[in-house]
PDB file of C-alpha atoms in Angstrom:
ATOM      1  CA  UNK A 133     122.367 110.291 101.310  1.00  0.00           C
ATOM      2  CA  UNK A 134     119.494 112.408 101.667  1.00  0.00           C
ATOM      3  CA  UNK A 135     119.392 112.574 105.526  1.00  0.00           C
ATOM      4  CA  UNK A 136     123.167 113.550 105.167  1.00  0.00           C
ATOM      5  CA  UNK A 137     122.372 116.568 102.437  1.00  0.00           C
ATOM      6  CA  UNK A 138     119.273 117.971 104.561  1.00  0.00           C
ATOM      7  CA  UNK A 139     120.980 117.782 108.295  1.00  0.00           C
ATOM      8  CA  UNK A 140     123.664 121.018 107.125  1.00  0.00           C
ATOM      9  CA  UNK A 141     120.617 123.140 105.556  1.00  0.00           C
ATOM     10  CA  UNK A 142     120.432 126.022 107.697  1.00  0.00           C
ATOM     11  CA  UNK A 143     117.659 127.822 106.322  1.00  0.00           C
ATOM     12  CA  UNK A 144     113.826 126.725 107.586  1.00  0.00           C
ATOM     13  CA  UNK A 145     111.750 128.269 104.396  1.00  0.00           C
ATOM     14  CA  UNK A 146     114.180 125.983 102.385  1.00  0.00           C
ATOM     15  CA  UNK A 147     114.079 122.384 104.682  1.00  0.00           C
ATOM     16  CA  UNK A 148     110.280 123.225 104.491  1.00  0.00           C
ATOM     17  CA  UNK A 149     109.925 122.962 100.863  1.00  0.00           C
ATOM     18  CA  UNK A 150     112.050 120.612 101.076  1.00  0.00           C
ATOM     19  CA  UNK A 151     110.204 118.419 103.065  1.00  0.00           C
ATOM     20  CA  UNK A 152     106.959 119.305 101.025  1.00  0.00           C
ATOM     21  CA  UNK A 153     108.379 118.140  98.263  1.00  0.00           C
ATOM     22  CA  UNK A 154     109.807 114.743  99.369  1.00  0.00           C
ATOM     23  CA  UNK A 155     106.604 114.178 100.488  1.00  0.00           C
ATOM     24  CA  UNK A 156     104.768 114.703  97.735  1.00  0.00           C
ATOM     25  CA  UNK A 157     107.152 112.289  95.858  1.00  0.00           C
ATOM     26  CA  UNK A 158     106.895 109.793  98.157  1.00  0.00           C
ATOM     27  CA  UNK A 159     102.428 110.074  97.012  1.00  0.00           C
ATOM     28  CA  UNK A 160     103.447 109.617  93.480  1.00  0.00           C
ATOM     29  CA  UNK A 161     102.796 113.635  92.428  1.00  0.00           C
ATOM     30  CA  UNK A 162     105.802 114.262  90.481  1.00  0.00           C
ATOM     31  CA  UNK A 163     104.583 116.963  88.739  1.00  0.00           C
ATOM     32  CA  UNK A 164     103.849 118.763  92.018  1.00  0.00           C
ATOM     33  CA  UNK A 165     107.349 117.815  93.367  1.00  0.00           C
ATOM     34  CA  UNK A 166     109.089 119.617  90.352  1.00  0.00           C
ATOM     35  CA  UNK A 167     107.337 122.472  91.332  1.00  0.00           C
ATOM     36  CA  UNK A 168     108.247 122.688  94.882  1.00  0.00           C
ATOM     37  CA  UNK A 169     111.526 122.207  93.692  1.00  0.00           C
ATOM     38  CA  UNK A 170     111.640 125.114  91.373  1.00  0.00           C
ATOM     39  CA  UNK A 171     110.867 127.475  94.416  1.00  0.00           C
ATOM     40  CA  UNK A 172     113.270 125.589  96.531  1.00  0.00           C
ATOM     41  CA  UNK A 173     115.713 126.050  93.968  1.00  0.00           C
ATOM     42  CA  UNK A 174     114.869 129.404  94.161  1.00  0.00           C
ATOM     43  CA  UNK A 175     114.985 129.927  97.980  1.00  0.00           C
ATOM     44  CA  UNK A 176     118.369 127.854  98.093  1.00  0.00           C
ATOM     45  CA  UNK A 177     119.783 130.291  95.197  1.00  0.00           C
ATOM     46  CA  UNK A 178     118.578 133.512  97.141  1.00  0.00           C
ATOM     47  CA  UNK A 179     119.834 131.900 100.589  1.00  0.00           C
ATOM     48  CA  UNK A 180     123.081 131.444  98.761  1.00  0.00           C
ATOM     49  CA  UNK A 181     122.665 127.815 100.261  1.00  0.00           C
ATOM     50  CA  UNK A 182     124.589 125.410  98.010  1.00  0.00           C
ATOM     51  CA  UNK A 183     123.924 121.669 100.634  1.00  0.00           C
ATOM     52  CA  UNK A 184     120.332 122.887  99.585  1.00  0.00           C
ATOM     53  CA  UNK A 185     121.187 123.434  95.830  1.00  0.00           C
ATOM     54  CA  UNK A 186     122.997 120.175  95.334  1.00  0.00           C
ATOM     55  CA  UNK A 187     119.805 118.198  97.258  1.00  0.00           C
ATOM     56  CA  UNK A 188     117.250 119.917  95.293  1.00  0.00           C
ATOM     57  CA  UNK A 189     118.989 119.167  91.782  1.00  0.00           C
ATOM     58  CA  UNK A 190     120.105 115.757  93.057  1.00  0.00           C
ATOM     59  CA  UNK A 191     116.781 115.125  93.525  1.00  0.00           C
ATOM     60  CA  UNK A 192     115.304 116.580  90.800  1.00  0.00           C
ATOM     61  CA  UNK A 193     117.272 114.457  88.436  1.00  0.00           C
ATOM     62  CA  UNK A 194     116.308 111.584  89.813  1.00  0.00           C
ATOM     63  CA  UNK A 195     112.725 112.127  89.263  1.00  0.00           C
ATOM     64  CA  UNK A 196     113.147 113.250  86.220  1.00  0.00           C
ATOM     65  CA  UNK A 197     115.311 109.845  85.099  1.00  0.00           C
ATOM     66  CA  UNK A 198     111.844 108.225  86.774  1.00  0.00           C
ATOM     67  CA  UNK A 199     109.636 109.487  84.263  1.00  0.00           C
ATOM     68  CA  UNK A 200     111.940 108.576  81.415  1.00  0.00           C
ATOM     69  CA  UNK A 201     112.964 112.881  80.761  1.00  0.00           C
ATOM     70  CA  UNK A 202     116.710 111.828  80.058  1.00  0.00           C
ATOM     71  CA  UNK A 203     117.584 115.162  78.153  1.00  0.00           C
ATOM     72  CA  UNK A 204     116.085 117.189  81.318  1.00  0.00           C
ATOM     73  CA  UNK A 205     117.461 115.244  83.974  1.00  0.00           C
ATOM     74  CA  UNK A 206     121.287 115.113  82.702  1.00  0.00           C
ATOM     75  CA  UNK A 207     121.173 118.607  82.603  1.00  0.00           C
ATOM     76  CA  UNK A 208     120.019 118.839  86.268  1.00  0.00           C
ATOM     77  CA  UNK A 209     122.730 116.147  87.079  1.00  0.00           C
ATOM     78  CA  UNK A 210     125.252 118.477  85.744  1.00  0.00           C
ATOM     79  CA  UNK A 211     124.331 121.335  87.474  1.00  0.00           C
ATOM     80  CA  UNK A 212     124.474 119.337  90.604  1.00  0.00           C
ATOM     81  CA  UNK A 213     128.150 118.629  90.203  1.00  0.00           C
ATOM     82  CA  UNK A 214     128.584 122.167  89.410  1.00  0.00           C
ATOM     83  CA  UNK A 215     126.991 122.499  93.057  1.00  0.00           C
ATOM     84  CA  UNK A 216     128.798 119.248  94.501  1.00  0.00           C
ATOM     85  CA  UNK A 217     132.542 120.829  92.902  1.00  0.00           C
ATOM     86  CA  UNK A 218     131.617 123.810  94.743  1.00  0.00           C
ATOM     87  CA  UNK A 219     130.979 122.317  97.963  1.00  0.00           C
ATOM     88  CA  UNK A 220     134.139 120.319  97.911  1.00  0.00           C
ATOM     89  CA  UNK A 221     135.879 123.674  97.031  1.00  0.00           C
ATOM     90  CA  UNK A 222     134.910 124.724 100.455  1.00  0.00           C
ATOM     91  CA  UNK A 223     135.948 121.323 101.886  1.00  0.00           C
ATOM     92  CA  UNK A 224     137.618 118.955 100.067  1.00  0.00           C
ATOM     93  CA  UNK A 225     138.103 116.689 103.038  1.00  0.00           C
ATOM     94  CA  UNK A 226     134.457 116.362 103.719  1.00  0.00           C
ATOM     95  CA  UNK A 227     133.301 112.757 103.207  1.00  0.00           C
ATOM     96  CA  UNK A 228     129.751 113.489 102.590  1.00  0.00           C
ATOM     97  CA  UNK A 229     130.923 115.611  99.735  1.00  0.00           C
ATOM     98  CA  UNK A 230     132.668 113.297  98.155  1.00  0.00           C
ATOM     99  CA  UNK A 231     129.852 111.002  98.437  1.00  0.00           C
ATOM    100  CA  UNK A 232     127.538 113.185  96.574  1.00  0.00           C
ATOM    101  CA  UNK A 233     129.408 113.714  93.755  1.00  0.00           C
ATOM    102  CA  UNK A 234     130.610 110.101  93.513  1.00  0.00           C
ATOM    103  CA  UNK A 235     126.754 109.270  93.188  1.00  0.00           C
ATOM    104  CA  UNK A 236     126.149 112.549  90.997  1.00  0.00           C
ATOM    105  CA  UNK A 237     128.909 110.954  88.747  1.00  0.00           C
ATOM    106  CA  UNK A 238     127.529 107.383  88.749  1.00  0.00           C
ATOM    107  CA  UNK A 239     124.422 108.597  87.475  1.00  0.00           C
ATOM    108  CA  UNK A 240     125.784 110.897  84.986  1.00  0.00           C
ATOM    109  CA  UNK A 241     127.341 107.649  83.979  1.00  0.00           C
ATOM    110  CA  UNK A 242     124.143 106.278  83.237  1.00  0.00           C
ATOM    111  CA  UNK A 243     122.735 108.720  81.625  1.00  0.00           C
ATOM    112  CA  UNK A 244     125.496 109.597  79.273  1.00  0.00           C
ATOM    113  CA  UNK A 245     125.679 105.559  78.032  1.00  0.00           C
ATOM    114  CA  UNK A 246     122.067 105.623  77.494  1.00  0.00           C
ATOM    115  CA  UNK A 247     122.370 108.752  75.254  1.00  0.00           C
ATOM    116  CA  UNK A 248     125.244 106.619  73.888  1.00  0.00           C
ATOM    117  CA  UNK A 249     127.907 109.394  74.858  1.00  0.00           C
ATOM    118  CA  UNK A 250     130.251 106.311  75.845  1.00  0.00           C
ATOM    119  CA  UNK A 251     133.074 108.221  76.432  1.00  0.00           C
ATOM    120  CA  UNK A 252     131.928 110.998  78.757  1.00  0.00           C
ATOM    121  CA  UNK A 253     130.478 108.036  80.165  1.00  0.00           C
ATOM    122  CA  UNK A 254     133.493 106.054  80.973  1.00  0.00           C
ATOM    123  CA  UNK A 255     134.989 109.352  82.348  1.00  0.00           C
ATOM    124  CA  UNK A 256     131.731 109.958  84.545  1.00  0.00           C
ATOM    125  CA  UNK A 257     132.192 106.648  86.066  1.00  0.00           C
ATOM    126  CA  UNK A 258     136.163 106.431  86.059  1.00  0.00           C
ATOM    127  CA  UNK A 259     135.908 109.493  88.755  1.00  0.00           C
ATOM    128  CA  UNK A 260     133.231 107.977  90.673  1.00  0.00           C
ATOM    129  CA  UNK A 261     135.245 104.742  91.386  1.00  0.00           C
ATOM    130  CA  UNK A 262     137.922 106.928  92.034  1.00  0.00           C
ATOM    131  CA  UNK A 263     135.985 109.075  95.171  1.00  0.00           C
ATOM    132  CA  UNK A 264     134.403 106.056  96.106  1.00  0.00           C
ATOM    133  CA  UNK A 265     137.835 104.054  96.137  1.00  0.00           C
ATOM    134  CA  UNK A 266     139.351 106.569  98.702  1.00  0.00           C
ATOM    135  CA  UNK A 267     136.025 106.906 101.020  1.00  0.00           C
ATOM    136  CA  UNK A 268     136.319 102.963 101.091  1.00  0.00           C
ATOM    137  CA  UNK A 269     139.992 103.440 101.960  1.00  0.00           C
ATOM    138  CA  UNK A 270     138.842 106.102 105.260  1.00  0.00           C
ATOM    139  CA  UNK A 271     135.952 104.233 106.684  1.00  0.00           C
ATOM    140  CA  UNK A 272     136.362 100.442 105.192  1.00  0.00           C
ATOM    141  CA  UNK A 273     132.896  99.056 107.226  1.00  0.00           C
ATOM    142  CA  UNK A 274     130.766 101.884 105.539  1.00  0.00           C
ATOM    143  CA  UNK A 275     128.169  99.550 103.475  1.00  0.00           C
ATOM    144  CA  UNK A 276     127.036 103.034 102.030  1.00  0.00           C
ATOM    145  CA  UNK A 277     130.175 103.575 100.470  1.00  0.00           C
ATOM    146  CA  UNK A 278     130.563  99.887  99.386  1.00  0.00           C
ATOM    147  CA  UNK A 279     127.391  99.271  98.481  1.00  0.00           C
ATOM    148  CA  UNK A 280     127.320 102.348  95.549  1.00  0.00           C
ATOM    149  CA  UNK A 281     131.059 101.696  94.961  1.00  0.00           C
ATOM    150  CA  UNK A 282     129.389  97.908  93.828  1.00  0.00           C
ATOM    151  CA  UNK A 283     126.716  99.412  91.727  1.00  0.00           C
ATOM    152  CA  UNK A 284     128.985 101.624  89.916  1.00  0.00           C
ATOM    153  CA  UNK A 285     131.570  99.071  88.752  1.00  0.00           C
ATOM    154  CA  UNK A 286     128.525  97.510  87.634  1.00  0.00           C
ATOM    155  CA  UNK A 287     127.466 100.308  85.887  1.00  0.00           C
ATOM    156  CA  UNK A 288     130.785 101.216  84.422  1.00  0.00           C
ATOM    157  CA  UNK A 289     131.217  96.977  83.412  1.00  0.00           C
ATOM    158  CA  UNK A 290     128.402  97.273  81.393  1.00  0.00           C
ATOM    159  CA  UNK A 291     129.523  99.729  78.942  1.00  0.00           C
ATOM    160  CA  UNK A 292     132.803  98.956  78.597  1.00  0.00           C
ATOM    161  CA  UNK A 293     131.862  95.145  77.396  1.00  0.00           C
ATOM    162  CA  UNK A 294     129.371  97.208  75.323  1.00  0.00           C
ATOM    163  CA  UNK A 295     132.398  99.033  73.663  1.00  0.00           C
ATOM    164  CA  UNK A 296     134.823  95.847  73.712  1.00  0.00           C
ATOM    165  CA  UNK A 297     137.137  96.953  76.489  1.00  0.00           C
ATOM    166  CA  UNK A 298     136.186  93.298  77.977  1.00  0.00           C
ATOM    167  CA  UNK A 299     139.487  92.593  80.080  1.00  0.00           C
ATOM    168  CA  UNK A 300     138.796  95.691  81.930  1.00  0.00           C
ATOM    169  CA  UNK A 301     135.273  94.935  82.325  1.00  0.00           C
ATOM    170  CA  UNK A 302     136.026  91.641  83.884  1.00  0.00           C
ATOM    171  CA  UNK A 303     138.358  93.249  85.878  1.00  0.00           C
ATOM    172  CA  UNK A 304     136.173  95.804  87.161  1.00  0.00           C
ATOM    173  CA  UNK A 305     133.597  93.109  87.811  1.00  0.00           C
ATOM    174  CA  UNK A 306     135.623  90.818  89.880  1.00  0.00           C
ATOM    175  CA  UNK A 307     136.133  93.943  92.181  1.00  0.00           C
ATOM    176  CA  UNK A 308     131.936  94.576  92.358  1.00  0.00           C
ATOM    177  CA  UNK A 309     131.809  90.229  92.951  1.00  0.00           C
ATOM    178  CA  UNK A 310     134.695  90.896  96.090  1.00  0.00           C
ATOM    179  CA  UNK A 311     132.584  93.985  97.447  1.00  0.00           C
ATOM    180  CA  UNK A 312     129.246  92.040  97.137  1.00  0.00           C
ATOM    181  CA  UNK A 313     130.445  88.705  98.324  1.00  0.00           C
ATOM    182  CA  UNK A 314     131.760  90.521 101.895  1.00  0.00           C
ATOM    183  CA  UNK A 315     128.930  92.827 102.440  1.00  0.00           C
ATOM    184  CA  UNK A 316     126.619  89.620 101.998  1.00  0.00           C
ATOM    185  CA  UNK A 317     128.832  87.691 104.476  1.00  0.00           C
ATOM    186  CA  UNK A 318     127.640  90.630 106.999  1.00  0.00           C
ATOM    187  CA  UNK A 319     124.355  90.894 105.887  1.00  0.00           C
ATOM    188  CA  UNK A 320     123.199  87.350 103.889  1.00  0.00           C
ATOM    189  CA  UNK A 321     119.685  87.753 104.056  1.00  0.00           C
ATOM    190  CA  UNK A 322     119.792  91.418 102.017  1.00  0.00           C
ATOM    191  CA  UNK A 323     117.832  90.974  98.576  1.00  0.00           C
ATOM    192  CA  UNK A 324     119.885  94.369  97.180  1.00  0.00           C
ATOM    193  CA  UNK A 325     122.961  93.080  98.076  1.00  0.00           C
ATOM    194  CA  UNK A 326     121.719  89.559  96.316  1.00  0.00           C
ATOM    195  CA  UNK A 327     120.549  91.512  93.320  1.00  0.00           C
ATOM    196  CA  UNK A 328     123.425  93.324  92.311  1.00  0.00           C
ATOM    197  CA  UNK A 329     125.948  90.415  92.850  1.00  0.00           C
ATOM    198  CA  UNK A 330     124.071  88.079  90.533  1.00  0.00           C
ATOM    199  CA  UNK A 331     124.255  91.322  87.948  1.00  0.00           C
ATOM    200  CA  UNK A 332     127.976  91.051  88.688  1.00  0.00           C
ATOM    201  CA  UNK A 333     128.262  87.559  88.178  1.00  0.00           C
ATOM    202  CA  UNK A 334     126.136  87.210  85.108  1.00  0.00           C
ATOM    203  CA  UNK A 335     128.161  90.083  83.526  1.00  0.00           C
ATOM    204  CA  UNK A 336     131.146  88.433  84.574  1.00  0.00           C
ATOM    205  CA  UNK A 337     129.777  85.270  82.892  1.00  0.00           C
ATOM    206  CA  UNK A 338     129.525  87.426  79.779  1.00  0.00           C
ATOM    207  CA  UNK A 339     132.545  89.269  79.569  1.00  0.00           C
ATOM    208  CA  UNK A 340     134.611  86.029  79.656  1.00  0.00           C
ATOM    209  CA  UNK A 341     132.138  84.407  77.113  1.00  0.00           C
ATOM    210  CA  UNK A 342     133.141  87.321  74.621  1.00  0.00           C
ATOM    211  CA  UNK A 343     137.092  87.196  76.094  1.00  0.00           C
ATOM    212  CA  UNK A 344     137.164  83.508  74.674  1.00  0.00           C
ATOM    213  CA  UNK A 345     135.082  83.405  71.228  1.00  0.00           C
ATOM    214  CA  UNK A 346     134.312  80.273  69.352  1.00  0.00           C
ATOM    215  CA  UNK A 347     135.238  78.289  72.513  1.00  0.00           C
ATOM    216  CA  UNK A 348     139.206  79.168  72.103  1.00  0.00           C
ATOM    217  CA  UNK A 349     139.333  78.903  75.536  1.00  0.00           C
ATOM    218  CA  UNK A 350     137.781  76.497  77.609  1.00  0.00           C
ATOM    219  CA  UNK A 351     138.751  77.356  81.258  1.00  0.00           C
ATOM    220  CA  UNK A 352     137.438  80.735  80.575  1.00  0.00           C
ATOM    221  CA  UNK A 353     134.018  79.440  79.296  1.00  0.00           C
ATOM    222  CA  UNK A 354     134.510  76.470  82.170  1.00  0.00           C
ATOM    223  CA  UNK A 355     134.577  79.824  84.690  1.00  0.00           C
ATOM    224  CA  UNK A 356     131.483  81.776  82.649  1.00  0.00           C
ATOM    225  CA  UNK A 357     129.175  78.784  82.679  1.00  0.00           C
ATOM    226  CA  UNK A 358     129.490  78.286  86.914  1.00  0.00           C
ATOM    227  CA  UNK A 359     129.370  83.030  87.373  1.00  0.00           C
ATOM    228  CA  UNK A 360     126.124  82.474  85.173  1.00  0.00           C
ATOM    229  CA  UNK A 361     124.271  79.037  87.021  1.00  0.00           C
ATOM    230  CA  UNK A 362     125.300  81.004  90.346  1.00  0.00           C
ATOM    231  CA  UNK A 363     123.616  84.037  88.979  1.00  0.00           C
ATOM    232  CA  UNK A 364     120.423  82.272  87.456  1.00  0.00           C
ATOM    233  CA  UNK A 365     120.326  80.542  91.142  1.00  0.00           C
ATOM    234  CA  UNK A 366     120.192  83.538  92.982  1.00  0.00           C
ATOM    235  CA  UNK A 367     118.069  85.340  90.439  1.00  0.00           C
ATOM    236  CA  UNK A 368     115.555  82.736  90.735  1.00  0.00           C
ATOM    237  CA  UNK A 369     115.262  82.265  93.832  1.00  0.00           C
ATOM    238  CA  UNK A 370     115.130  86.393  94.207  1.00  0.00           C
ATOM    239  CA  UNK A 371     111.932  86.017  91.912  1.00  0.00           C
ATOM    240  CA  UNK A 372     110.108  83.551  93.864  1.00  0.00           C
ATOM    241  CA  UNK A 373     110.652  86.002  96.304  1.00  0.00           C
ATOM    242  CA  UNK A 374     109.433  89.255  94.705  1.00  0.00           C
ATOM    243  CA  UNK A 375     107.387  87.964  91.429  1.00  0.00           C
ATOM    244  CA  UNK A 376     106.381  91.254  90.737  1.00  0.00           C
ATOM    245  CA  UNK A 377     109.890  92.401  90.467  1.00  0.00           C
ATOM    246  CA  UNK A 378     110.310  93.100  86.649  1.00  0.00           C
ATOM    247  CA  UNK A 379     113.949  94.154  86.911  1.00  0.00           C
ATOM    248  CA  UNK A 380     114.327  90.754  88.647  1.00  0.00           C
ATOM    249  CA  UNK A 381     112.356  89.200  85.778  1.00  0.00           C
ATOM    250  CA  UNK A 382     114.331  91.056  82.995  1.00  0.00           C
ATOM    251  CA  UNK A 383     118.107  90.057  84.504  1.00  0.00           C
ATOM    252  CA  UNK A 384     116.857  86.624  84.853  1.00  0.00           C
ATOM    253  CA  UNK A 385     115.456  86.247  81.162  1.00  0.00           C
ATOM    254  CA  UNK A 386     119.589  87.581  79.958  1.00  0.00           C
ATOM    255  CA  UNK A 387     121.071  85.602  82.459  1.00  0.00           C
ATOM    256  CA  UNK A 388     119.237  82.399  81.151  1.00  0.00           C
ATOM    257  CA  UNK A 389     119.827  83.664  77.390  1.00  0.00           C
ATOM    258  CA  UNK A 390     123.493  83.851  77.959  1.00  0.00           C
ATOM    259  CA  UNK A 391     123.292  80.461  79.229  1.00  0.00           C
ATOM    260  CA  UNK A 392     121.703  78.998  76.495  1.00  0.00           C
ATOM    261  CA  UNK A 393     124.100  80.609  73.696  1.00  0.00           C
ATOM    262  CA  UNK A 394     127.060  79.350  75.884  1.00  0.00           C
TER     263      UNK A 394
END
């Protein structure tokens, strides 16, 4: 996504900055990074160069989410759709467009449903799917597109079995499963790919769990047991693979817990 934001920014002071400041996040000084951001910011704003704008906030936000400033970094996420609406003002058939602001959205998403705004949220993530949905429709083999379309049904899952919408959860989860399952089949040795569809399944395994309380339905929890043992599986096995992976560690430690109170 980055390559595809930088390659239409015209203006060299700008992609030097830029560049300065991806590098300097790629050493670990995000403090320095903000600051070449804030005069990139400032040379994209004088420049009148909105690709630049939209990369500079994008990316802002994102390190900002890194080091846990939530507050700061949903306010940089909205003014990068601000940015993002403006670009697809100027062309609303442009795919890479739409591709920024169906990521911009995703993780507005998150943010918003850790803040516990659920329903700007839901709407954040609704739209997303939506962009995402039609750039899968025009180019079908882009893993790109399928790949974040995968992540954000995740996402989106998650809060609504969090908020008790759990048939449209699992629905939204057996589309993320369908998406994971094929891009695997083209690529079966990818550990993201692995990752995210034993997230699916174990949420899967969850949202039936709570669709079928006090075992009222027993094909349902029949279905939930095998989504979570296929998720533990490949969670394990992703472990033994990276054991310093603590995301790995902590979706295998809920997967196994929603096992146990099955």
């Amino acid at each position: 996504m980055s390559r595809m934001s930088r390659s239409k920014i015209k203006n060299f002071l700008l992609l030097k900055q830029i560049h300065t400041a991806v590098s300097q996040i790629k050493k670990g000084n995000l403090d320095k990074a903000l600051e070449t951001l804030d005069k990139a910011e400032n040379s994209a704003r004088k420049a009148k160069s909105t690709d630049g704008l939209y990369y500079i906030l994008f990316t802002r936000g994102g390190i900002l989410y890194t080091a846990a400033k939530y507050d700061d970094a949903l306010e940089t996420y909205e003014k990068a759709l601000a940015a993002g609406d403006e670009l697809l003002k100027s062309d609303p058939e442009s795919i890479d467009y739409q591709h920024y602001m169906g990521t911009t959205l995703s993780n507005t998403g998150n943010l918003l449903k850790k803040k516990g705004e659920n329903a700007r949220a839901a709407e954040s993530y609704s739209c997303a799917r939506e962009i995402y949905t039609r750039l899968i429709v025009q180019d079908p083999k882009n893993v790109v597109f399928r790949s974040y379309a995968g992540e954000n049904l995740n996402n989106y899952a998650t809060l609504l079995i969090e908020t008790g919408s759990f048939e449209e959860a699992c629905r939204l989860l057996k589309e993320a499963i369908e998406i994971y399952e094929k891009l695997l089949e083209e690529s079966p040795e990818n550990p993201g790919y692995q990752a995210e569809l034993s997230v699916a399944l174990s949420n899967l395994g969850s949202c039936l769990i709570h669709q079928a309380p006090e075992n009222s339905d027993a094909e349902n929890n029949t279905t939930a047991k095998k989504n979570l043992e296929k998720a533990l599986s490949m969670q394990e096995n992703l472990l033994a693979q990276q054991p310093e992976n603590e995301k790995m560690k902590e979706d295998l430690e809920l997967t196994r817990k929603r096992l146990e109170n099955l």
